[in-house]
Amino acid sequence: MSKLNLQTLFRPEVLALSAYHVANAQGLIKLDAMENPYTWSDELKQAWLARLKNCPLNRYPDPEARELTTTLKTQNQLSDEIDVLLGNGSDEIIQLLLIALPQNSHVLSTTPSFVMYKQISDYLGLNYHGVSLTDNFDLDLPAMLAAIEQYNPAIIFLAYPNNPTGNLFDAESINKIINATNGLVIIDEAYEPFANASFMNRVANNVLVMRTVSKLGLAGLRLGYIAGEREIIEQLHKIRLPYNINVLTQASVQFALENKTVFSEQTTAICDERTLMLNALNSLTGVTAYESAANFILFKTPENQATKIFEAIKAQGVLIKNVHPQGGLLTDCLRVTVGTPSENKAFLQALESAL
Ligand SMILES: *Cc1c(COP(=O)(O)O)cnc(C)c1O
């Protein structure tokens, strides 16, 4: 290393970053990452393995993932003018969108919101702005419109439902933002399976909708997709790495989408548990849990105790997410993913004894 000067070798934006930290969940009940706790029946797994058996591992995957793309377009009832781009998780799509922007572009989202919007903007040297949500976690429309006016953002990210707050923003406010901007509006619908709302039928002009199969129950496969006007998607295809979706992911997601009923049953179970968990949380003294349209719940703990409570829950074998360090509206807040009934029970017991 003696001859290397990392300080001049790498861009200052990269040097300034702290790595995205993923907690080690070994041996813990994992309720930190919005994963679906359920897997498949042995019968379904057998059928899936039979499908994988025919995957030609010696060949590069279909660079356009045509079969899967067609399935996604059909299942989402997209018209011919709308195209779909696949990514290695929607994280990769966020990165692709931002890589495509000119230097000095501005990117707008909300605070709090999904951390990758800012993280990737920062290391690409783009100008990121997060407009604070209102006290009830909705869009501050006047502030958003003022930021659009001031920065003329190339891209606006809106997570719908929002992570980590779990709520759906007011749709009329989103419409006004769409109409006010000259840039792209990316509606990030990572939690659509748990929400009864979507902008998918609004995809046109500057509106794009991004989804992922991660929260649905296939986080290990890494597949996200974005739907938008053909001309926009075409530009993104140019900078996408040619074989970004591997052959096993293409085949597995295709198989999963042909067997969608499994997911609707699991999603229904998760939403039922969400209601029970919300009520259980709100029955605890000192805890305020917020309504969620996603598969997680954000809750507020007594002042200055979030980190202590988080650690005490972890010491009892349950890993959730401490969002208190993000500050602002998330001060004193923790986020828990809705798991199986027994996992949720273990979490609630751990929380109760931690309070
Ligand atoms: C989890 C999450 C993503 C990332 O999904 P992947 O497809 O797993 O990369 C994107 N957006 C939001 C809002 C999320 O919560």
Coordinates of C-alpha atoms in Angstrom, one line a residue, residues 12-349:
P12 CA -13.8 12.8 -2.6
E13 CA -17.5 11.8 -2.7
V14 CA -16.5 8.2 -2.4
L15 CA -14.0 8.8 0.4
A16 CA -16.6 10.8 2.3
L17 CA -19.1 7.9 2.3
S18 CA -19.7 5.5 5.1
A19 CA -20.5 2.0 3.9
Y20 CA -24.1 0.9 3.9
H21 CA -24.3 -1.0 7.1
V22 CA -26.2 -4.3 7.2
A23 CA -26.6 -5.7 10.7
N24 CA -25.5 -9.3 11.3
A25 CA -28.7 -11.2 12.1
Q26 CA -27.1 -14.6 12.8
G27 CA -29.1 -16.5 15.5
L28 CA -31.7 -13.7 15.7
I29 CA -35.3 -13.5 14.7
K30 CA -34.9 -11.2 11.7
L31 CA -37.5 -8.4 11.6
D32 CA -35.2 -5.7 10.3
A33 CA -35.3 -5.8 6.5
M34 CA -38.9 -6.1 5.4
E35 CA -38.5 -9.7 4.2
N36 CA -41.4 -12.0 3.8
P37 CA -41.1 -14.6 6.5
Y38 CA -42.8 -17.4 4.5
T39 CA -41.3 -19.7 2.0
W40 CA -42.8 -22.2 -0.4
S41 CA -44.4 -25.6 0.0
D42 CA -42.2 -28.6 -0.8
E43 CA -44.4 -29.3 -3.8
L44 CA -43.8 -25.8 -5.2
K45 CA -40.1 -26.0 -4.5
Q46 CA -39.9 -29.3 -6.5
A47 CA -41.6 -27.7 -9.5
W48 CA -39.2 -24.7 -9.2
L49 CA -36.1 -27.0 -9.0
A50 CA -37.4 -28.8 -12.1
R51 CA -37.5 -25.5 -13.9
L52 CA -34.0 -24.5 -12.8
K53 CA -32.6 -27.9 -14.0
N54 CA -33.1 -26.7 -17.6
C55 CA -31.2 -23.4 -17.1
P56 CA -28.1 -23.3 -19.3
L57 CA -25.5 -22.2 -16.8
N58 CA -22.8 -22.3 -19.4
R59 CA -24.5 -19.6 -21.5
Y60 CA -24.9 -15.9 -20.8
P61 CA -28.5 -15.1 -19.8
D62 CA -30.9 -13.4 -22.3
P63 CA -29.6 -9.8 -22.1
E64 CA -33.1 -8.5 -22.6
A65 CA -34.8 -11.1 -20.3
R66 CA -37.6 -11.1 -22.8
E67 CA -39.8 -13.8 -21.3
L68 CA -39.8 -12.2 -17.9
T69 CA -40.2 -8.7 -19.2
T70 CA -43.2 -9.8 -21.3
T71 CA -44.7 -11.5 -18.2
L72 CA -44.3 -8.3 -16.1
K73 CA -45.8 -6.1 -18.8
T74 CA -48.8 -8.4 -19.2
Q75 CA -49.4 -8.8 -15.4
N76 CA -49.2 -5.1 -14.9
Q77 CA -51.4 -4.4 -18.0
L78 CA -49.0 -2.0 -19.5
S79 CA -49.8 -0.5 -22.9
D80 CA -47.4 -0.8 -25.9
E81 CA -46.0 2.7 -25.4
I82 CA -44.7 1.7 -22.0
D83 CA -41.6 -0.3 -21.6
V84 CA -40.0 -2.1 -18.7
L85 CA -36.3 -2.2 -17.5
L86 CA -35.1 -4.8 -15.1
G87 CA -32.5 -4.3 -12.5
N88 CA -30.5 -6.3 -10.0
G89 CA -32.8 -5.2 -7.3
S90 CA -34.5 -1.8 -7.6
D91 CA -31.4 -0.4 -5.9
E92 CA -29.6 -1.0 -9.3
I93 CA -32.4 0.9 -11.1
I94 CA -32.0 3.9 -8.7
Q95 CA -28.3 3.8 -9.5
L96 CA -28.9 3.6 -13.3
L97 CA -31.3 6.6 -13.2
L98 CA -28.8 8.7 -11.3
I99 CA -25.8 7.7 -13.4
A100 CA -27.7 8.9 -16.5
L101 CA -28.1 12.5 -15.2
P102 CA -25.8 15.3 -16.2
Q103 CA -23.2 16.5 -13.6
N104 CA -24.6 19.1 -11.2
S105 CA -28.1 17.8 -11.5
H106 CA -30.5 18.1 -8.6
V107 CA -32.3 15.2 -7.1
L108 CA -35.3 15.6 -4.8
S109 CA -37.0 13.4 -2.3
T110 CA -38.4 13.5 1.2
T111 CA -36.9 13.3 4.6
P112 CA -37.2 10.6 5.9
S113 CA -37.2 8.3 2.9
F114 CA -35.4 5.4 1.5
V115 CA -31.7 6.0 2.2
M116 CA -30.4 4.8 -1.2
Y117 CA -31.7 7.9 -3.0
K118 CA -29.4 10.1 -1.1
Q119 CA -26.5 7.6 -0.7
I120 CA -26.2 7.1 -4.5
S121 CA -26.8 10.7 -5.3
D122 CA -24.0 11.7 -2.9
Y123 CA -21.4 9.3 -4.3
L124 CA -22.2 10.4 -7.8
G125 CA -21.6 14.0 -6.8
L126 CA -25.2 15.0 -7.5
N127 CA -27.1 17.6 -5.5
Y128 CA -29.6 15.8 -3.3
H129 CA -32.3 17.6 -1.4
G130 CA -34.7 15.9 1.1
V131 CA -37.7 18.0 2.0
S132 CA -39.0 17.2 5.4
L133 CA -42.4 15.5 5.7
T134 CA -45.1 17.0 7.9
D135 CA -45.6 15.8 11.4
N136 CA -48.0 13.1 10.2
F137 CA -45.4 11.9 7.6
D138 CA -47.3 13.3 4.6
L139 CA -45.8 15.4 1.9
D140 CA -45.3 19.1 2.7
L141 CA -46.7 20.2 -0.6
P142 CA -45.8 23.9 -0.4
A143 CA -42.2 23.0 0.5
M144 CA -42.0 20.4 -2.2
L145 CA -43.3 22.9 -4.8
A146 CA -40.9 25.5 -3.6
A147 CA -38.0 23.0 -3.8
I148 CA -39.0 22.1 -7.4
E149 CA -39.1 25.8 -8.2
Q150 CA -35.7 26.5 -6.6
Y151 CA -33.7 23.4 -7.8
N152 CA -35.5 22.3 -10.9
P153 CA -34.7 18.6 -10.0
A154 CA -34.0 16.2 -12.8
I155 CA -35.5 13.4 -10.7
I156 CA -37.9 13.2 -7.8
F157 CA -38.2 10.0 -5.9
L158 CA -41.4 9.3 -3.9
A159 CA -41.6 6.0 -2.1
Y160 CA -45.3 5.0 -2.1
P161 CA -45.8 3.7 0.6
N162 CA -42.8 5.4 2.2
N163 CA -40.0 3.7 3.9
P164 CA -39.5 3.9 6.9
T165 CA -42.8 5.6 7.8
G166 CA -45.1 3.1 6.1
N167 CA -47.7 5.6 5.0
L168 CA -49.0 6.4 1.5
F169 CA -48.6 10.1 0.6
D170 CA -51.6 12.0 -0.4
A171 CA -52.2 11.1 -4.1
E172 CA -53.5 14.6 -5.0
S173 CA -50.2 16.1 -3.7
I174 CA -48.3 13.7 -5.8
N175 CA -50.3 14.7 -8.9
K176 CA -49.5 18.4 -8.2
I177 CA -45.8 17.5 -7.9
I178 CA -46.0 15.6 -11.2
N179 CA -47.5 18.6 -12.9
A180 CA -45.1 21.1 -11.4
T181 CA -41.8 19.5 -12.4
N182 CA -39.9 19.3 -15.6
G183 CA -38.0 16.3 -14.3
L184 CA -38.9 12.6 -13.9
V185 CA -41.1 11.5 -11.0
I186 CA -40.1 8.0 -9.8
I187 CA -42.9 6.4 -7.8
D188 CA -41.1 3.7 -5.8
E189 CA -43.7 1.0 -5.1
A190 CA -41.5 -1.5 -3.3
Y191 CA -44.4 -2.2 -0.8
E192 CA -47.2 -2.3 -3.3
P193 CA -48.1 -5.9 -2.4
F194 CA -49.2 -4.6 1.0
A195 CA -50.9 -1.4 -0.1
N196 CA -54.2 -1.0 -1.8
A197 CA -52.9 1.8 -4.0
S198 CA -50.6 2.3 -7.0
F199 CA -49.6 4.7 -9.7
M200 CA -49.0 1.9 -12.3
N201 CA -51.9 3.0 -14.4
R202 CA -50.5 6.6 -14.4
V203 CA -47.2 5.7 -16.0
A204 CA -46.8 8.1 -18.9
N205 CA -44.7 11.2 -19.8
N206 CA -42.6 12.0 -16.8
V207 CA -44.1 9.4 -14.4
L208 CA -42.3 6.1 -13.9
V209 CA -43.2 3.4 -11.5
M210 CA -40.6 1.2 -9.9
R211 CA -41.3 -2.1 -8.2
T212 CA -39.3 -5.0 -6.7
V213 CA -40.0 -8.7 -5.9
S214 CA -37.9 -8.3 -2.7
K215 CA -40.6 -7.4 -0.3
L216 CA -43.0 -9.7 -1.9
G217 CA -41.0 -12.7 -0.8
L218 CA -38.0 -13.0 -3.2
A219 CA -35.4 -10.8 -1.7
G220 CA -32.7 -13.3 -2.4
L221 CA -33.2 -13.2 -6.1
R222 CA -32.5 -9.5 -6.6
L223 CA -35.0 -8.3 -9.2
G224 CA -36.5 -4.9 -9.5
Y225 CA -38.2 -3.3 -12.5
I226 CA -39.3 0.1 -13.7
A227 CA -42.0 1.0 -16.1
G228 CA -41.9 4.2 -18.2
E229 CA -42.3 5.7 -21.6
R230 CA -40.4 3.7 -24.2
E231 CA -38.1 6.7 -25.1
I232 CA -37.0 7.0 -21.4
I233 CA -36.4 3.3 -20.8
E234 CA -34.4 3.2 -24.0
Q235 CA -31.9 5.6 -22.6
L236 CA -31.5 3.6 -19.4
H237 CA -30.9 0.4 -21.4
K238 CA -27.8 2.0 -22.9
I239 CA -26.0 2.3 -19.6
R240 CA -27.3 -1.0 -18.1
L241 CA -24.7 -3.7 -17.9
P242 CA -25.6 -6.2 -20.6
Y243 CA -26.3 -9.3 -18.4
N244 CA -27.5 -7.7 -15.2
I245 CA -30.2 -10.3 -14.5
N246 CA -28.7 -13.7 -14.2
V247 CA -30.3 -16.8 -15.7
L248 CA -31.4 -18.3 -12.3
T249 CA -33.1 -15.1 -11.3
Q250 CA -34.9 -14.8 -14.7
A251 CA -36.1 -18.3 -14.5
S252 CA -37.1 -18.2 -10.8
V253 CA -39.0 -14.9 -11.0
Q254 CA -40.8 -16.1 -14.1
F255 CA -41.8 -19.3 -12.2
A256 CA -42.9 -17.3 -9.2
L257 CA -45.0 -15.0 -11.2
E258 CA -46.7 -18.0 -12.8
N259 CA -47.6 -19.1 -9.3
K260 CA -48.7 -15.7 -7.9
T261 CA -51.5 -17.0 -5.7
V262 CA -48.9 -18.2 -3.2
F263 CA -47.9 -14.6 -2.7
S264 CA -51.4 -13.3 -2.4
E265 CA -52.1 -15.7 0.4
Q266 CA -48.8 -14.8 2.2
T267 CA -49.5 -11.1 1.7
T268 CA -53.0 -11.4 3.2
A269 CA -51.5 -13.2 6.2
I270 CA -48.9 -10.5 6.7
C271 CA -51.5 -7.7 6.4
D272 CA -53.7 -9.4 9.0
E273 CA -50.7 -9.7 11.3
R274 CA -49.9 -6.0 10.7
T275 CA -53.3 -5.0 12.1
L276 CA -52.8 -7.2 15.2
M277 CA -49.3 -5.9 15.7
L278 CA -50.4 -2.2 15.4
N279 CA -53.1 -2.7 18.0
A280 CA -50.7 -4.6 20.3
L281 CA -48.1 -1.9 20.0
N282 CA -50.5 0.9 20.7
S283 CA -51.8 -0.9 23.8
L284 CA -48.3 -0.6 25.3
T285 CA -47.8 2.5 27.6
G286 CA -45.3 4.9 26.1
V287 CA -45.5 3.5 22.6
T288 CA -47.1 5.1 19.6
A289 CA -47.3 3.0 16.5
Y290 CA -48.2 4.5 13.1
E291 CA -50.6 3.1 10.6
S292 CA -48.8 1.3 7.8
A293 CA -49.6 0.3 4.2
A294 CA -46.4 -1.7 4.1
N295 CA -45.1 -4.9 5.7
F296 CA -43.5 -3.0 8.6
I297 CA -44.5 -0.7 11.4
L298 CA -42.8 2.4 12.6
F299 CA -43.3 3.2 16.3
K300 CA -42.2 5.9 18.7
T301 CA -40.7 5.0 22.1
P302 CA -40.4 7.2 25.2
E303 CA -37.9 10.0 24.9
N304 CA -34.2 9.2 24.6
Q305 CA -34.7 5.5 25.0
A306 CA -34.9 4.2 21.5
T307 CA -31.4 2.9 21.3
K308 CA -31.5 1.3 24.7
I309 CA -34.8 -0.4 23.9
F310 CA -33.5 -1.6 20.5
E311 CA -30.5 -3.2 22.2
A312 CA -32.6 -4.8 24.9
I313 CA -34.9 -6.3 22.2
K314 CA -31.8 -7.6 20.4
A315 CA -30.4 -9.1 23.6
Q316 CA -33.6 -11.1 23.7
G317 CA -33.0 -12.5 20.3
V318 CA -35.0 -10.2 18.0
L319 CA -33.4 -7.9 15.5
I320 CA -35.4 -4.8 14.3
K321 CA -34.2 -1.5 12.9
N322 CA -33.1 1.5 15.0
V323 CA -34.0 4.5 12.9
H324 CA -33.6 7.0 15.8
P325 CA -30.0 7.9 14.7
Q326 CA -31.4 9.4 11.5
G327 CA -32.9 12.1 13.7
G328 CA -35.6 14.6 12.7
L329 CA -39.1 13.0 12.5
L330 CA -37.5 9.6 13.3
T331 CA -36.1 10.7 16.7
D332 CA -37.1 8.0 19.3
C333 CA -38.4 5.7 16.5
L334 CA -37.9 2.1 15.8
R335 CA -39.1 0.1 12.8
V336 CA -40.2 -3.5 12.9
T337 CA -41.0 -5.8 10.0
V338 CA -44.2 -7.9 10.3
G339 CA -43.1 -11.5 10.6
T340 CA -44.9 -14.8 11.4
P341 CA -47.4 -14.8 14.3
S342 CA -44.8 -16.4 16.6
E343 CA -42.0 -14.1 15.5
N344 CA -44.3 -11.1 16.2
K345 CA -45.2 -12.5 19.6
A346 CA -41.5 -12.9 20.5
F347 CA -40.9 -9.3 19.4
L348 CA -43.8 -7.9 21.4
Q349 CA -42.7 -9.8 24.5

